[in-house]
Tab-separated table of C-alpha atoms in Angstrom:
chain	number	residue	atom	x	y	z
Q	10	MET	CA	29.751	-20.051	10.379
Q	11	ALA	CA	30.480	-16.761	12.821
Q	12	ASP	CA	28.270	-14.138	11.554
Q	13	GLU	CA	30.279	-11.126	10.572
Q	14	VAL	CA	28.782	-7.829	11.356
Q	15	VAL	CA	30.393	-4.364	10.642
Q	16	LEU	CA	28.588	-1.138	11.560
Q	17	LEU	CA	29.307	1.900	9.322
Q	18	ASP	CA	28.634	5.159	12.002
Q	19	PHE	CA	29.129	8.440	13.120
Q	20	TRP	CA	29.419	8.784	16.638
Q	21	PRO	CA	27.026	11.768	17.614
Q	22	SER	CA	24.705	10.337	15.313
Q	23	MET	CA	21.223	9.798	17.163
Q	24	PHE	CA	20.450	7.171	14.037
Q	25	GLY	CA	23.431	5.205	14.812
Q	26	MET	CA	22.996	5.169	18.365
Q	27	ARG	CA	19.906	3.554	17.682
Q	28	VAL	CA	21.384	0.842	16.239
Q	29	ARG	CA	24.116	0.441	18.268
Q	30	ILE	CA	21.953	0.173	21.546
Q	31	ALA	CA	19.967	-2.716	19.378
Q	32	LEU	CA	23.487	-4.994	18.678
Q	33	ALA	CA	24.342	-4.124	22.340
Q	34	GLU	CA	20.747	-5.282	23.681
Q	35	LYS	CA	21.079	-8.483	21.524
Q	36	GLY	CA	24.880	-8.835	23.017
Q	37	ILE	CA	26.090	-9.003	19.163
Q	38	LYS	CA	29.772	-8.689	18.309
Q	39	TYR	CA	30.367	-6.015	15.671
Q	40	GLU	CA	32.939	-4.266	14.179
Q	41	TYR	CA	32.297	0.042	14.900
Q	42	LYS	CA	33.849	2.128	11.944
Q	43	ASP	CA	33.360	5.514	12.203
Q	44	GLU	CA	33.150	7.673	9.052
Q	45	ASP	CA	34.285	10.650	8.550
Q	46	LEU	CA	31.206	12.647	6.351
Q	47	ARG	CA	32.965	15.187	4.788
Q	48	ASN	CA	35.249	12.314	3.246
Q	49	LYS	CA	32.600	9.139	2.796
Q	50	SER	CA	34.995	6.029	2.504
Q	51	PRO	CA	34.414	3.905	-0.795
Q	52	LEU	CA	32.939	1.321	1.451
Q	53	LEU	CA	29.872	3.603	2.337
Q	54	LEU	CA	29.538	4.498	-1.033
Q	55	GLU	CA	29.367	1.155	-2.141
Q	56	MET	CA	26.894	-0.187	0.590
Q	57	ASN	CA	24.354	2.572	0.681
Q	58	PRO	CA	24.518	4.107	-3.244
Q	59	ILE	CA	21.052	5.457	-2.580
Q	60	HIS	CA	21.506	7.996	0.367
Q	61	LYS	CA	25.286	7.537	1.080
Q	62	LYS	CA	24.370	7.897	4.646
Q	63	ILE	CA	24.956	6.239	7.946
Q	64	PRO	CA	23.901	3.837	9.886
Q	65	VAL	CA	24.687	0.701	7.569
Q	66	LEU	CA	24.688	-2.493	8.932
Q	67	ILE	CA	26.782	-4.924	7.069
Q	68	HIS	CA	25.843	-8.740	7.917
Q	69	ASN	CA	28.079	-11.130	6.038
Q	70	GLY	CA	28.402	-8.915	3.419
Q	71	LYS	CA	25.169	-7.506	2.825
Q	72	PRO	CA	24.288	-3.847	3.808
Q	73	VAL	CA	21.334	-3.047	5.594
Q	74	CYS	CA	20.183	0.550	5.778
Q	75	GLU	CA	17.984	2.979	7.446
Q	76	SER	CA	18.152	2.936	11.152
Q	77	LEU	CA	14.632	1.482	12.029
Q	78	ILE	CA	14.586	-0.620	9.089
Q	79	ILE	CA	17.969	-2.093	10.772
Q	80	VAL	CA	16.786	-2.175	13.886
Q	81	GLN	CA	13.885	-4.238	13.233
Q	82	TYR	CA	16.421	-6.583	11.074
Q	83	ILE	CA	18.106	-7.267	14.073
Q	84	ASP	CA	15.325	-8.126	16.047
Q	85	GLU	CA	14.180	-10.288	13.319
Q	86	VAL	CA	17.905	-12.174	12.479
Q	87	TRP	CA	18.669	-12.487	16.248
Q	88	LYS	CA	15.181	-13.570	17.094
Q	89	ASP	CA	16.256	-16.223	19.967
Q	90	ARG	CA	16.732	-13.259	22.594
Q	91	CYS	CA	15.926	-10.442	23.837
Q	92	PRO	CA	12.900	-9.001	21.944
Q	93	LEU	CA	13.192	-5.218	20.811
Q	94	LEU	CA	9.225	-5.314	19.270
Q	95	PRO	CA	6.518	-6.843	21.313
Q	96	ILE	CA	4.834	-10.014	20.362
Q	97	ASP	CA	1.509	-8.913	19.786
Q	98	PRO	CA	1.000	-7.773	16.327
Q	99	TYR	CA	-1.561	-4.661	17.538
Q	100	GLN	CA	1.226	-4.060	20.278
Q	101	ARG	CA	3.685	-3.996	17.411
Q	102	ALA	CA	1.728	-1.560	15.563
Q	103	HIS	CA	1.553	0.570	18.104
Q	104	SER	CA	5.357	0.663	18.715
Q	105	ARG	CA	5.943	1.182	15.262
Q	106	PHE	CA	3.433	4.255	15.121
Q	107	TRP	CA	5.462	5.824	17.947
Q	108	ALA	CA	8.601	5.174	16.326
Q	109	ASP	CA	7.477	6.545	13.215
Q	110	PHE	CA	6.208	9.623	15.240
Q	111	VAL	CA	9.918	9.939	16.534
Q	112	ASP	CA	11.070	10.083	13.173
Q	113	LYS	CA	8.665	12.230	11.152
Q	114	LYS	CA	8.708	14.919	14.034
Q	115	VAL	CA	11.605	15.411	16.150
Q	116	ILE	CA	14.520	15.846	13.670
Q	117	GLU	CA	12.440	18.322	11.806
Q	118	VAL	CA	11.831	20.707	14.507
Q	119	LEU	CA	15.682	20.634	15.941
Q	120	MET	CA	16.430	21.506	12.376
Q	121	LYS	CA	14.501	24.676	13.012
Q	122	ILE	CA	15.182	25.514	16.135
Q	123	SER	CA	18.915	25.232	15.008
Q	124	THR	CA	19.019	27.163	11.889
Q	125	THR	CA	15.993	29.976	12.301
Q	126	LYS	CA	16.345	33.055	14.434
Q	127	GLY	CA	13.836	35.289	16.098
Q	128	GLU	CA	9.491	34.495	15.487
Q	129	GLU	CA	10.632	31.407	13.181
Q	130	LYS	CA	12.810	29.666	16.408
Q	131	GLU	CA	10.236	30.672	18.960
Q	132	ALA	CA	7.600	28.722	16.808
Q	133	GLY	CA	10.036	26.171	16.828
Q	134	LYS	CA	10.783	26.216	20.321
Q	135	MET	CA	6.790	25.983	21.085
Q	136	GLU	CA	6.476	23.071	18.655
Q	137	PHE	CA	9.353	21.113	19.955
Q	138	PHE	CA	7.601	21.426	23.301
Q	139	GLU	CA	4.133	20.371	21.815
Q	140	ILE	CA	6.063	17.177	20.610
Q	141	PHE	CA	7.694	16.276	23.558
Q	142	LYS	CA	4.466	16.719	25.771
Q	143	ILE	CA	2.410	14.289	23.509
Q	144	LEU	CA	5.382	11.842	23.856
Q	145	GLU	CA	4.863	12.395	27.640
Q	146	GLY	CA	1.241	12.055	27.164
Q	147	GLU	CA	1.966	8.570	25.293
Q	148	LEU	CA	4.466	7.522	28.075
Q	149	GLY	CA	1.723	8.033	30.880
Q	150	ASP	CA	2.557	6.445	34.300
Q	151	LYS	CA	4.633	3.447	32.299
Q	152	PRO	CA	8.347	3.456	33.283
Q	153	TYR	CA	9.252	2.866	29.507
Q	154	PHE	CA	7.463	3.716	26.618
Q	155	GLY	CA	7.384	-0.256	26.056
Q	156	GLY	CA	5.566	-0.937	29.177
Q	157	GLU	CA	7.517	-2.813	31.698
Q	158	THR	CA	10.856	-3.386	29.408
Q	159	PHE	CA	12.774	-0.805	27.538
Q	160	GLY	CA	11.625	-1.357	23.322
Q	161	PHE	CA	11.277	-0.044	20.310
Q	162	VAL	CA	10.165	3.588	21.115
Q	163	ASP	CA	12.867	3.718	23.646
Q	164	LEU	CA	15.540	3.036	21.654
Q	165	SER	CA	14.110	5.536	19.015
Q	166	LEU	CA	13.853	8.608	21.514
Q	167	ILE	CA	16.613	8.160	23.831
Q	168	PRO	CA	19.574	8.897	21.341
Q	169	TYR	CA	18.162	12.330	21.673
Q	170	TYR	CA	18.934	12.892	25.012
Q	171	SER	CA	22.588	13.102	24.214
Q	172	TRP	CA	21.810	15.889	22.153
Q	173	PHE	CA	19.712	17.836	24.989
Q	174	TYR	CA	22.376	19.996	26.452
Q	175	ALA	CA	22.989	21.217	22.847
Q	176	ILE	CA	19.425	21.596	21.880
Q	177	GLU	CA	19.164	23.659	25.264
Q	178	THR	CA	21.838	25.424	24.941
Q	179	ILE	CA	21.842	26.431	21.158
Q	180	GLY	CA	17.966	26.815	21.289
Q	181	GLU	CA	18.038	28.570	24.572
Q	182	LEU	CA	15.186	26.327	26.373
Q	183	ASN	CA	15.047	24.339	29.551
Q	184	ILE	CA	13.836	21.209	28.509
Q	185	GLU	CA	13.466	19.080	32.396
Q	186	ALA	CA	11.507	22.603	33.387
Q	187	GLU	CA	8.640	21.957	30.340
Q	188	CYS	CA	8.423	18.034	30.448
Q	189	PRO	CA	10.148	16.468	33.574
Q	190	LYS	CA	8.523	12.817	32.679
Q	191	ILE	CA	10.708	12.539	29.588
Q	192	VAL	CA	14.090	13.685	31.386
Q	193	ALA	CA	12.916	11.042	34.127
Q	194	TRP	CA	12.764	8.597	31.905
Q	195	ALA	CA	15.669	9.254	29.803
Q	196	LYS	CA	17.190	9.090	33.276
Q	197	LYS	CA	15.652	5.832	34.024
Q	198	CYS	CA	17.090	4.480	30.408
Q	199	LEU	CA	20.536	5.388	31.159
Q	200	GLN	CA	20.964	2.939	34.082
Q	201	LYS	CA	20.988	0.366	31.259
Q	202	GLU	CA	24.245	-0.388	30.842
Q	203	THR	CA	23.333	-0.873	26.752
Q	204	VAL	CA	22.373	2.733	26.767
Q	205	ALA	CA	24.853	4.610	29.215
Q	206	LYS	CA	27.601	2.806	27.222
Q	207	THR	CA	26.117	3.811	23.984
Q	208	LEU	CA	25.103	7.446	24.546
Q	209	PRO	CA	27.941	10.012	24.212
Q	210	ASP	CA	28.562	12.700	26.867
Q	211	GLN	CA	26.021	15.846	26.162
Q	212	LYS	CA	28.782	18.190	26.212
Q	213	LYS	CA	30.797	16.537	23.850
Q	214	VAL	CA	27.947	16.384	21.381
Q	215	TYR	CA	27.261	20.359	22.138
Q	216	GLU	CA	31.331	20.743	21.523
Q	217	TYR	CA	31.253	19.181	18.239
Q	218	VAL	CA	28.005	20.835	17.365
Q	219	GLU	CA	29.052	24.544	17.957
Q	220	GLN	CA	32.625	23.478	16.298
Q	221	MET	CA	30.352	22.592	13.209
Q	222	ARG	CA	28.143	25.568	13.329
Q	223	LYS	CA	31.206	27.811	13.556
Q	224	LYS	CA	32.669	25.801	10.359
Q	225	PHE	CA	29.410	26.631	8.249
Q	226	GLY	CA	27.652	29.513	9.973
Q	227	ASN	CA	24.696	29.481	12.207
Q	228	GLY	CA	22.852	29.577	9.575
Z	6	MET	CA	-16.353	-12.281	10.727
Z	7	GLU	CA	-13.839	-9.652	11.447
Z	8	GLU	CA	-14.942	-6.479	12.327
Z	9	LEU	CA	-12.886	-4.089	10.441
Z	10	LYS	CA	-13.564	-0.601	8.882
Z	11	LEU	CA	-11.558	1.602	6.832
Z	12	LEU	CA	-11.377	5.448	7.575
Z	13	GLY	CA	-10.376	6.953	4.040
Z	14	ALA	CA	-10.631	9.450	2.257
Z	15	TRP	CA	-10.744	9.864	-2.023
Z	16	PRO	CA	-8.688	9.650	-4.166
Z	17	SER	CA	-5.836	9.439	-1.187
Z	18	ILE	CA	-3.077	7.240	-2.713
Z	19	TYR	CA	-2.342	6.130	0.701
Z	20	CYS	CA	-6.012	4.953	1.165
Z	21	TYR	CA	-5.675	3.441	-1.935
Z	22	ARG	CA	-2.342	1.108	-0.593
Z	23	VAL	CA	-4.673	-0.501	2.285
Z	24	ILE	CA	-7.335	-0.762	0.415
Z	25	TRP	CA	-5.402	-2.727	-2.406
Z	26	ALA	CA	-3.408	-5.055	0.461
Z	27	LEU	CA	-6.926	-6.336	2.049
Z	28	LYS	CA	-8.498	-6.810	-1.644
Z	29	LEU	CA	-5.062	-9.109	-2.401
Z	30	LYS	CA	-5.423	-10.287	0.866
Z	31	GLY	CA	-9.572	-11.263	0.214
Z	32	VAL	CA	-9.934	-9.660	3.497
Z	33	LYS	CA	-13.798	-8.085	3.968
Z	34	TYR	CA	-13.869	-4.641	5.769
Z	35	GLU	CA	-16.222	-1.440	5.596
Z	36	TYR	CA	-15.110	1.704	4.011
Z	37	VAL	CA	-16.047	4.810	5.600
Z	38	GLU	CA	-15.192	7.881	3.143
Z	39	GLU	CA	-14.223	10.867	5.597
Z	40	ASP	CA	-14.750	14.564	4.669
Z	41	LEU	CA	-11.184	16.086	5.296
Z	42	SER	CA	-12.635	19.318	5.542
Z	43	ASN	CA	-15.256	18.271	8.226
Z	44	LYS	CA	-13.089	15.542	10.150
Z	45	SER	CA	-15.360	13.313	11.924
Z	46	ASP	CA	-15.320	12.677	15.521
Z	47	HIS	CA	-14.479	9.079	14.637
Z	48	LEU	CA	-11.514	9.876	12.927
Z	49	LEU	CA	-10.351	12.603	15.766
Z	50	GLN	CA	-10.884	9.977	18.073
Z	51	TYR	CA	-9.021	7.137	16.099
Z	52	ASN	CA	-6.138	9.287	15.284
Z	53	PRO	CA	-5.810	12.097	17.433
Z	54	VAL	CA	-2.210	12.474	16.992
Z	55	HIS	CA	-2.129	13.189	13.281
Z	56	LYS	CA	-5.811	13.395	12.211
Z	57	LYS	CA	-5.116	12.103	9.498
Z	58	VAL	CA	-6.296	9.002	7.137
Z	59	PRO	CA	-6.428	6.410	6.309
Z	60	VAL	CA	-7.215	4.359	9.550
Z	61	LEU	CA	-7.793	0.850	9.848
Z	62	VAL	CA	-10.058	-0.092	13.139
Z	63	HIS	CA	-9.863	-3.939	13.999
Z	64	HIS	CA	-12.454	-4.954	16.704
Z	65	GLY	CA	-12.529	-1.252	17.786
Z	66	LYS	CA	-8.835	-0.844	17.813
Z	67	PRO	CA	-7.446	1.809	15.420
Z	68	VAL	CA	-4.197	1.528	13.624
Z	69	ALA	CA	-3.013	4.981	12.013
Z	70	GLU	CA	-0.053	5.878	9.451
Z	71	THR	CA	-0.142	4.040	6.241
Z	72	SER	CA	3.359	1.866	6.722
Z	73	VAL	CA	2.316	0.816	10.099
Z	74	ILE	CA	-1.372	-0.370	8.759
Z	75	LEU	CA	0.681	-2.152	5.938
Z	76	GLU	CA	2.687	-4.040	8.363
Z	77	TYR	CA	-0.180	-4.808	10.868
Z	78	ILE	CA	-2.412	-6.110	7.722
Z	79	GLU	CA	0.548	-8.284	6.915
Z	80	GLU	CA	1.030	-9.760	10.307
Z	81	ILE	CA	-2.829	-10.589	11.221
Z	82	TRP	CA	-3.733	-11.586	7.535
Z	83	PRO	CA	-0.515	-13.544	5.989
Z	84	GLN	CA	-2.417	-15.256	2.923
Z	85	ASN	CA	-0.829	-13.922	-0.392
Z	86	PRO	CA	2.302	-12.485	1.306
Z	87	LEU	CA	3.293	-8.603	0.412
Z	88	LEU	CA	6.669	-8.804	2.153
Z	89	PRO	CA	9.419	-11.366	1.632
Z	90	ASN	CA	9.788	-13.935	4.549
Z	91	ASP	CA	13.940	-13.514	4.648
Z	92	PRO	CA	14.779	-10.876	6.753
Z	93	PHE	CA	17.117	-9.008	4.360
Z	94	GLU	CA	14.868	-9.076	1.352
Z	95	LYS	CA	12.186	-7.818	3.805
Z	96	ALA	CA	14.446	-4.922	4.842
Z	97	LEU	CA	15.151	-4.054	1.503
Z	98	ALA	CA	11.118	-3.774	0.738
Z	99	ARG	CA	11.171	-1.635	4.002
Z	100	PHE	CA	13.967	0.411	2.482
Z	101	TRP	CA	12.057	1.262	-0.739
Z	102	THR	CA	8.638	2.024	1.029
Z	103	LYS	CA	10.474	4.582	3.032
Z	104	PHE	CA	12.492	5.881	-0.024
Z	105	GLU	CA	8.986	6.898	-1.805
Z	106	GLU	CA	7.768	8.303	1.624
Z	107	ASP	CA	10.734	10.330	2.083
Z	108	LYS	CA	11.217	11.146	-1.673
Z	109	SER	CA	7.303	12.229	-2.129
Z	110	PRO	CA	7.704	15.961	-1.226
Z	111	ALA	CA	9.910	16.161	-4.388
Z	112	PHE	CA	7.069	15.041	-6.419
Z	113	PHE	CA	4.590	17.302	-4.503
Z	114	ALA	CA	6.834	20.124	-5.749
Z	115	PHE	CA	6.718	18.886	-9.314
Z	116	PHE	CA	2.826	19.075	-8.866
Z	117	ARG	CA	2.629	22.491	-7.180
Z	118	GLY	CA	5.182	24.183	-8.572
Z	119	VAL	CA	5.494	26.980	-11.335
Z	120	GLY	CA	8.024	28.292	-13.432
Z	121	GLU	CA	11.749	27.948	-12.469
Z	122	GLU	CA	11.103	26.052	-9.281
Z	123	GLN	CA	8.819	23.770	-11.375
Z	124	GLU	CA	11.403	22.874	-13.873
Z	125	LYS	CA	14.062	22.560	-10.988
Z	126	ALA	CA	11.331	19.856	-9.058
Z	127	THR	CA	11.164	18.304	-12.539
Z	128	LYS	CA	14.596	17.584	-13.029
Z	129	GLU	CA	14.807	16.445	-9.331
Z	130	ALA	CA	11.432	14.208	-9.907
Z	131	LYS	CA	13.002	12.776	-13.276
Z	132	GLN	CA	16.221	11.837	-11.126
Z	133	LEU	CA	14.036	10.169	-8.937
Z	134	LEU	CA	12.174	7.656	-11.005
Z	135	LYS	CA	15.617	7.073	-12.773
Z	136	ILE	CA	17.001	5.407	-9.244
Z	137	ILE	CA	13.467	4.221	-8.559
Z	138	GLU	CA	13.894	2.052	-11.971
Z	139	ASP	CA	17.420	1.075	-11.528
Z	140	HIS	CA	17.603	0.127	-8.290
Z	141	GLY	CA	14.231	-0.290	-7.143
Z	142	LEU	CA	12.693	-2.228	-9.884
Z	143	GLY	CA	15.696	-3.430	-11.751
Z	144	GLU	CA	14.895	-6.002	-13.826
Z	145	LYS	CA	12.153	-7.542	-12.108
Z	146	LYS	CA	8.549	-7.418	-13.506
Z	147	PHE	CA	7.311	-5.848	-10.171
Z	148	PHE	CA	9.083	-4.410	-7.303
Z	149	GLY	CA	7.684	-7.433	-5.430
Z	150	GLY	CA	9.715	-9.929	-7.647
Z	151	ASN	CA	7.428	-12.205	-9.850
Z	152	LYS	CA	4.166	-10.703	-7.909
Z	153	ILE	CA	2.856	-7.264	-6.585
Z	154	GLY	CA	4.479	-6.656	-3.001
Z	155	LEU	CA	4.254	-3.806	-0.544
Z	156	VAL	CA	6.978	-1.595	-2.745
Z	157	ASP	CA	4.648	-2.143	-5.568
Z	158	LEU	CA	1.625	-0.529	-3.445
Z	159	ALA	CA	3.889	2.357	-2.349
Z	160	PHE	CA	4.940	2.994	-6.137
Z	161	GLY	CA	1.503	2.288	-6.952
Z	162	TRP	CA	0.435	6.156	-7.315
Z	163	LEU	CA	3.034	6.387	-10.457
Z	164	SER	CA	0.036	4.296	-12.254
Z	165	ALA	CA	-2.963	6.179	-12.476
Z	166	TRP	CA	-2.224	9.103	-10.372
Z	167	LEU	CA	1.033	10.143	-12.116
Z	168	GLU	CA	-0.904	10.584	-15.739
Z	169	VAL	CA	-3.770	12.634	-14.227
Z	170	MET	CA	-0.990	14.721	-12.423
Z	171	GLU	CA	1.045	14.894	-15.806
Z	172	GLU	CA	-2.245	15.831	-17.681
Z	173	VAL	CA	-2.769	18.768	-15.027
Z	174	VAL	CA	0.601	20.383	-15.113
Z	175	GLY	CA	1.260	19.735	-18.739
Z	176	ILE	CA	4.535	18.164	-18.527
Z	177	LYS	CA	5.306	14.511	-18.805
Z	178	LEU	CA	7.447	12.760	-16.090
Z	179	MET	CA	7.649	9.677	-16.659
Z	180	GLU	CA	8.135	9.237	-20.316
Z	181	ALA	CA	7.682	5.601	-22.091
Z	182	ASN	CA	11.274	6.028	-23.701
Z	183	SER	CA	13.136	7.531	-20.716
Z	184	PHE	CA	11.531	4.799	-18.198
Z	185	PRO	CA	11.319	1.542	-20.331
Z	186	ARG	CA	11.012	-0.649	-17.572
Z	187	LEU	CA	8.773	1.234	-15.160
Z	188	GLU	CA	6.419	1.766	-17.963
Z	189	ALA	CA	5.934	-1.762	-18.182
Z	190	TRP	CA	5.605	-1.762	-14.675
Z	191	ASN	CA	2.851	0.474	-14.923
Z	192	LYS	CA	1.164	-1.907	-17.337
Z	193	SER	CA	1.392	-5.168	-15.446
Z	194	PHE	CA	0.597	-3.413	-12.327
Z	195	LYS	CA	-2.659	-2.022	-13.788
Z	196	GLU	CA	-3.747	-5.458	-15.187
Z	197	GLU	CA	-3.399	-7.285	-11.930
Z	198	PRO	CA	-7.481	-7.622	-11.508
Z	199	MET	CA	-7.577	-6.567	-7.786
Z	200	ILE	CA	-5.489	-3.484	-8.809
Z	201	LYS	CA	-7.846	-2.903	-11.752
Z	202	GLU	CA	-10.984	-3.043	-10.199
Z	203	ASN	CA	-9.928	-0.634	-7.769
Z	204	LEU	CA	-8.162	2.603	-9.064
Z	205	PRO	CA	-9.734	5.854	-9.114
Z	206	ASP	CA	-11.972	6.872	-12.295
Z	207	ARG	CA	-9.771	9.353	-14.599
Z	208	ASP	CA	-12.461	11.238	-15.331
Z	209	GLU	CA	-13.413	12.267	-11.499
Z	210	MET	CA	-9.448	12.957	-10.769
Z	211	LEU	CA	-8.946	15.424	-13.394
Z	212	PRO	CA	-10.685	17.896	-12.058
Z	213	TYR	CA	-10.370	17.208	-8.560
Z	214	PHE	CA	-6.273	17.420	-9.324
Z	215	LYS	CA	-7.082	20.440	-11.527
Z	216	SER	CA	-8.953	22.257	-8.787
Z	217	LEU	CA	-6.043	21.348	-6.319
Z	218	ARG	CA	-3.159	22.506	-7.988
Z	219	GLU	CA	-5.271	25.844	-8.603
Z	220	LYS	CA	-5.351	25.893	-4.833
Z	221	LEU	CA	-1.907	25.150	-3.969
Z	222	ILE	CA	-0.478	27.893	-6.585
Z	223	ALA	CA	-2.564	30.396	-5.009
Z	224	SER	CA	-1.841	29.823	-1.531
Z	225	ALA	CA	1.554	29.725	-2.439
Z	226	THR	CA	1.751	33.261	-3.689
Z	227	THR	CA	-0.531	35.115	-0.946
């Protein structure tokens, strides 16, 4: 029986991009459905009644929610190819820790930078660089966070790169100047077809963000 | 014997989760109580990023963050599994442990709130309990099904800790009449031998949480 895989997503969502990259890495065919988040489809509301959020992976009619949970599900179901997490339990724990760090720290600081002004915004910018410097420390001299190969942590972080132009413009900061290693790592990831085909153009993301800010106010 | 250490701090709900997992699997470990107001060099060395407990140190290698530690324990010691085998059921279990993590600020707001904020937080916390009862627990005896799993450990604080918090705040959140299934789960959870033997003492928790709430209220008004 052929697997039926549907992804409910929204094109600029970093969380959705994680799942798209994972599916591409594993070579899984799926139907992509772009949601209008101001007018959520009955399917989305049925498949994720608790959070009503994307991404949702629907595998043979059964929904899996939360991006990193979906990625681990994909890794476990399609385990015959291209492992996304290391095999060694300690290395797996190490990967989970850093993906969790990305999840806990990055989106929160982005919200701070984009919704505050003055002193608060400056504090947000400092925090942003602190977080990314910690990530640079973890990356070290490795080509990827996963070591020689692109893995779980790389996948959890790389979607944010498509938001860098928007972050730099709205946040008034220069990421490459402060965190050159991260930008170099991101460009290396973009050499992978799965990443290059998934990440939207940075300017396109910026236009979307500006559109939203105009509509809902700068906060 | 495996060299296994757990750095913890009483009565951290996160540390108890790890203790329960290790006890349920019959894994021996050395417990090290940390003074969080004066963090040890070991803690800072083993968890330099977050500087928090719990930290599990296995053969000298640290694992930090509760959910990461629990998945590690599950993989290294597969006896008495706490996660389902089936990937879909496993994803569902992870969904609920993440739900607990994401929503814990709402319960924290209930604990430290006063006046109008307190009312709002109480309402939100009750709505969350309804979701947890209806969708997380459903008709099952435990969140994990017939036996305790990681999701039960994640919501384990709803047993001994919530009662104390409710008494300190003076508001009953998880009323038996409003949440009969959670109440039944509470009883079953506390009766499990490994849990029963490893719960913080209520008489010790009461002054601790009382003092904590006072501190939180005071710092909110300065």
